[in-house]
Short mmCIF file of C-alpha atoms in Angstrom, two decimals:
data_model
loop_
_atom_site.label_atom_id
_atom_site.label_comp_id
_atom_site.label_asym_id
_atom_site.label_seq_id
_atom_site.Cartn_x
_atom_site.Cartn_y
_atom_site.Cartn_z
CA LYS A 1 0.00 0.00 0.00
CA GLN A 2 1.39 3.36 -1.05
CA GLU A 3 2.11 5.78 1.79
CA VAL A 4 3.00 9.42 1.30
CA THR A 5 4.67 11.53 3.97
CA GLN A 6 5.29 15.26 3.95
CA ILE A 7 7.86 17.05 6.06
CA PRO A 8 7.65 19.45 7.77
CA ALA A 9 4.03 19.48 8.89
CA ALA A 10 4.18 23.25 9.29
CA LEU A 11 6.64 25.93 8.30
CA SER A 12 6.76 29.63 9.10
CA VAL A 13 9.23 31.86 7.27
CA PRO A 14 9.78 35.58 6.70
CA GLU A 15 8.97 37.04 3.32
CA GLY A 16 11.71 36.68 0.73
CA GLU A 17 13.15 33.39 1.92
CA ASN A 18 13.71 30.45 -0.37
CA LEU A 19 12.21 27.28 1.02
CA VAL A 20 11.91 23.56 0.39
CA LEU A 21 8.99 21.26 1.09
CA ASN A 22 9.60 17.54 1.17
CA CYS A 23 7.48 14.60 0.07
CA SER A 24 8.38 10.93 0.31
CA PHE A 25 6.54 7.84 -0.91
CA THR A 26 7.02 4.16 -0.19
CA ASP A 27 6.26 2.56 -3.58
CA SER A 28 8.41 3.83 -6.44
CA ALA A 29 6.10 2.33 -9.09
CA ILE A 30 4.38 5.62 -9.75
CA TYR A 31 2.90 7.14 -12.90
CA ASN A 32 3.25 10.73 -11.84
CA LEU A 33 3.46 13.04 -8.86
CA GLN A 34 1.42 16.17 -8.42
CA TRP A 35 1.88 19.13 -6.11
CA PHE A 36 -1.22 21.01 -5.04
CA ARG A 37 -1.96 24.13 -3.08
CA GLN A 38 -5.00 24.42 -0.82
CA ASP A 39 -6.18 27.69 0.66
CA PRO A 40 -8.36 27.59 3.80
CA GLY A 41 -11.89 26.49 2.98
CA LYS A 42 -11.04 26.03 -0.69
CA GLY A 43 -10.42 23.18 -3.07
CA LEU A 44 -7.04 22.08 -4.42
CA THR A 45 -5.16 23.99 -7.08
CA SER A 46 -2.74 21.97 -9.20
CA LEU A 47 0.72 23.55 -9.17
CA LEU A 48 2.99 21.09 -10.95
CA LEU A 49 2.78 17.59 -12.35
CA ILE A 50 5.92 15.51 -12.83
CA GLN A 51 5.71 12.43 -14.99
CA SER A 52 7.60 9.37 -13.77
CA SER A 53 10.12 9.77 -16.61
CA GLN A 54 10.91 13.37 -15.66
CA ARG A 55 13.29 14.73 -13.05
CA GLU A 56 11.78 18.16 -12.51
CA GLN A 57 9.20 20.72 -13.51
CA THR A 58 9.23 24.48 -13.16
CA SER A 59 6.51 27.10 -13.07
CA GLY A 60 7.45 30.65 -12.17
CA ARG A 61 8.97 30.68 -8.69
CA LEU A 62 8.15 26.99 -8.16
CA ASN A 63 10.40 24.08 -8.98
CA ALA A 64 9.53 20.48 -8.22
CA SER A 65 11.98 17.62 -8.46
CA LEU A 66 11.40 13.89 -8.49
CA ASP A 67 13.78 11.10 -7.51
CA LYS A 68 11.70 8.02 -8.11
CA SER A 69 14.35 5.53 -7.05
CA SER A 70 14.62 7.03 -3.60
CA GLY A 71 10.92 7.80 -3.33
CA ARG A 72 11.32 11.56 -2.88
CA SER A 73 10.10 14.81 -4.29
CA THR A 74 10.83 18.36 -3.26
CA LEU A 75 8.98 21.56 -3.96
CA TYR A 76 11.24 24.59 -4.01
CA ILE A 77 9.66 28.02 -3.63
CA ALA A 78 11.91 30.95 -4.44
CA ALA A 79 11.54 34.40 -2.91
CA SER A 80 8.50 33.50 -0.84
CA GLN A 81 5.62 35.98 -0.51
CA PRO A 82 2.75 36.27 1.99
CA GLY A 83 0.41 35.18 -0.79
CA ASP A 84 2.19 31.82 -0.83
CA SER A 85 0.70 31.03 2.59
CA ALA A 86 -1.41 27.89 2.18
CA THR A 87 -1.30 24.14 2.68
CA TYR A 88 0.81 22.32 0.11
CA LEU A 89 -0.06 18.72 -0.71
CA CYS A 90 1.78 16.18 -2.79
CA ALA A 91 0.07 13.19 -4.32
CA VAL A 92 1.24 10.19 -6.33
CA SER A 93 -0.62 8.23 -8.97
CA PRO A 94 0.15 4.53 -9.44
CA ARG A 95 1.75 3.31 -12.64
CA GLY A 96 -1.06 2.42 -14.98
CA LEU A 97 -0.95 3.90 -18.47
CA GLY A 98 -0.99 0.33 -19.69
CA ASN A 99 -3.67 -0.48 -17.18
CA ALA A 100 -6.02 2.40 -17.79
CA GLY A 101 -9.00 0.20 -17.23
CA GLY A 102 -7.68 -1.20 -13.99
CA THR A 103 -9.07 -0.21 -10.63
CA SER A 104 -5.89 1.34 -9.26
CA TYR A 105 -5.29 3.71 -12.14
CA GLY A 106 -5.96 7.35 -11.36
CA LYS A 107 -6.11 6.85 -7.62
CA LEU A 108 -4.10 9.67 -6.10
CA THR A 109 -2.56 8.97 -2.71
CA PHE A 110 -1.99 12.19 -0.81
CA GLY A 111 0.32 13.24 1.95
CA GLN A 112 -1.05 15.11 4.92
CA GLY A 113 0.29 18.40 3.67
CA THR A 114 2.65 21.13 4.83
CA ILE A 115 1.08 24.28 6.25
CA LEU A 116 3.15 27.21 5.05
CA THR A 117 2.97 30.66 6.58
CA VAL A 118 4.98 33.49 5.04
CA HIS A 119 4.93 36.57 7.24
CA PRO A 120 5.72 40.08 6.02
CA GLU B 1 -12.58 27.72 -19.28
CA ALA B 2 -14.84 26.94 -16.35
CA GLY B 3 -13.38 24.74 -13.65
CA VAL B 4 -14.99 21.92 -11.72
CA VAL B 5 -18.26 23.13 -10.21
CA GLN B 6 -19.68 21.76 -6.98
CA SER B 7 -22.80 22.53 -5.02
CA PRO B 8 -23.73 23.22 -2.36
CA ARG B 9 -20.59 24.73 -0.87
CA TYR B 10 -21.79 24.13 2.68
CA LYS B 11 -24.37 21.81 4.17
CA ILE B 12 -25.46 21.35 7.78
CA ILE B 13 -27.78 18.47 8.60
CA GLU B 14 -28.81 16.40 11.57
CA LYS B 15 -27.63 12.82 11.85
CA LYS B 16 -29.76 10.21 10.11
CA GLN B 17 -30.85 12.74 7.48
CA PRO B 18 -30.03 12.22 3.80
CA VAL B 19 -27.75 14.58 1.88
CA ALA B 20 -26.64 14.90 -1.73
CA PHE B 21 -23.73 16.66 -3.40
CA TRP B 22 -23.51 17.63 -7.04
CA CYS B 23 -20.49 17.98 -9.31
CA ASN B 24 -20.04 19.20 -12.87
CA PRO B 25 -16.57 18.40 -14.24
CA ILE B 26 -14.55 20.42 -16.70
CA SER B 27 -16.07 20.15 -20.15
CA GLY B 28 -14.66 17.22 -22.09
CA HIS B 29 -13.15 15.49 -19.06
CA ASN B 30 -14.07 11.83 -19.17
CA THR B 31 -12.83 10.86 -15.73
CA LEU B 32 -14.52 12.08 -12.56
CA TYR B 33 -13.46 11.46 -8.97
CA TRP B 34 -15.07 11.95 -5.59
CA TYR B 35 -12.70 12.43 -2.65
CA LEU B 36 -13.28 12.76 1.09
CA GLN B 37 -11.05 15.11 3.08
CA ASN B 38 -11.03 15.05 6.85
CA LEU B 39 -9.64 18.01 8.76
CA GLY B 40 -5.86 18.11 8.66
CA GLN B 41 -5.62 15.20 6.24
CA GLY B 42 -5.08 14.74 2.55
CA PRO B 43 -8.05 13.73 0.39
CA GLU B 44 -8.92 10.05 0.02
CA LEU B 45 -10.57 8.61 -3.06
CA LEU B 46 -14.16 7.41 -2.69
CA ILE B 47 -15.05 6.60 -6.29
CA ARG B 48 -13.73 7.08 -9.82
CA TYR B 49 -15.82 7.19 -12.99
CA GLU B 50 -14.70 6.66 -16.56
CA ASN B 51 -17.55 8.25 -18.49
CA GLU B 52 -20.66 6.79 -16.84
CA GLU B 53 -18.96 3.67 -15.48
CA ALA B 54 -17.77 3.44 -11.87
CA VAL B 55 -14.40 1.72 -12.31
CA ASP B 56 -13.13 2.04 -8.74
CA ASP B 57 -15.58 2.25 -5.84
CA SER B 58 -13.60 0.08 -3.45
CA GLN B 59 -13.35 2.88 -0.86
CA LEU B 60 -17.01 3.85 -0.99
CA PRO B 61 -19.01 2.75 2.12
CA LYS B 62 -21.79 1.21 0.14
CA ASP B 63 -24.13 0.70 3.06
CA ARG B 64 -24.84 4.42 3.22
CA PHE B 65 -23.07 6.07 0.28
CA SER B 66 -24.14 5.97 -3.34
CA ALA B 67 -23.09 7.82 -6.45
CA GLU B 68 -24.18 8.16 -10.03
CA ARG B 69 -22.94 9.81 -13.18
CA LEU B 70 -25.77 9.83 -15.64
CA LYS B 71 -24.83 10.47 -19.26
CA GLY B 72 -21.17 10.56 -18.26
CA VAL B 73 -21.14 14.26 -17.42
CA ASP B 74 -22.23 15.55 -14.02
CA SER B 75 -22.37 13.40 -10.94
CA THR B 76 -24.21 13.14 -7.64
CA LEU B 77 -22.90 11.67 -4.38
CA LYS B 78 -25.47 10.75 -1.77
CA ILE B 79 -25.31 9.77 1.89
CA GLN B 80 -28.30 8.15 3.54
CA PRO B 81 -28.45 8.19 6.49
CA ALA B 82 -25.69 10.58 7.50
CA GLU B 83 -23.65 9.90 10.63
CA LEU B 84 -21.63 12.25 12.82
CA GLY B 85 -18.39 10.83 11.41
CA ASP B 86 -19.37 11.88 7.89
CA SER B 87 -18.57 15.51 8.71
CA ALA B 88 -15.82 16.39 6.24
CA VAL B 89 -15.16 18.12 2.95
CA TYR B 90 -16.28 16.25 -0.16
CA LEU B 91 -14.18 17.11 -3.19
CA CYS B 92 -14.88 16.40 -6.81
CA ALA B 93 -12.11 16.26 -9.41
CA SER B 94 -11.85 15.53 -13.11
CA SER B 95 -9.17 14.64 -15.61
CA LEU B 96 -9.07 14.53 -19.38
CA ASP B 97 -7.80 11.11 -20.40
CA PRO B 98 -4.73 8.89 -19.98
CA ALA B 99 -2.80 10.91 -22.56
CA SER B 100 -2.99 13.90 -20.24
CA TYR B 101 -0.97 11.98 -17.64
CA ASN B 102 -3.96 12.00 -15.36
CA GLU B 103 -3.55 15.58 -14.16
CA GLN B 104 -6.52 16.06 -11.86
CA PHE B 105 -8.37 19.32 -11.37
CA PHE B 106 -10.40 19.87 -8.23
CA GLY B 107 -13.57 21.73 -7.41
CA PRO B 108 -14.01 23.94 -4.31
CA GLY B 109 -15.60 21.13 -2.30
CA THR B 110 -18.71 20.78 -0.18
CA ARG B 111 -18.19 21.13 3.56
CA LEU B 112 -20.62 18.83 5.36
CA THR B 113 -21.43 19.21 9.05
CA VAL B 114 -23.54 16.51 10.68
CA LEU B 115 -25.04 17.50 14.04
#
């Protein structure tokens, strides 16, 4: 059974700092890994998706890396801003492009999230 | 492009009452998911639809939960009767197809409180 762990559970930093959020997973047979952002009382916003064949993805100040063999991903946020304050969740999807009709395909397993606070 | 739409956004009911949640996925997305999110936890999959077919409902408590996706577009999740432990956020998500690498897009969720 896939298990996803995120460290730290909470992080508070001053504005302008570069920071790293960590995600680890127990089963390396993944199809992709997604990072999401969740604001209080809101749904999830997809930030980055890394396919299993990729090492990293970048979007603006965000960079996500994937080391499938070690079961790790990191989300790097450069020059943090108060507007970055939210809960960040990572989720993995099991390998299944060749098993698209199978029951496990598409099932995202989430970590518990990292609560990020960026103070002015 | 409109995102995933869910209604209602909030629902408060007494235990043993029925409740229903509605979801309209992004236009053209064949796959629809219902997730349950407890406070302080990541979402957990309840059911996945490919068009109108439920292909993974292994996590759905079938004694009280039911879902349908008529015509393979919008979907309804129902709880009858609701229990105190059902208080949570119910999230709907959709994805295009396998070629899109299963990137899932989420709606705002329905926050259910059972008294």
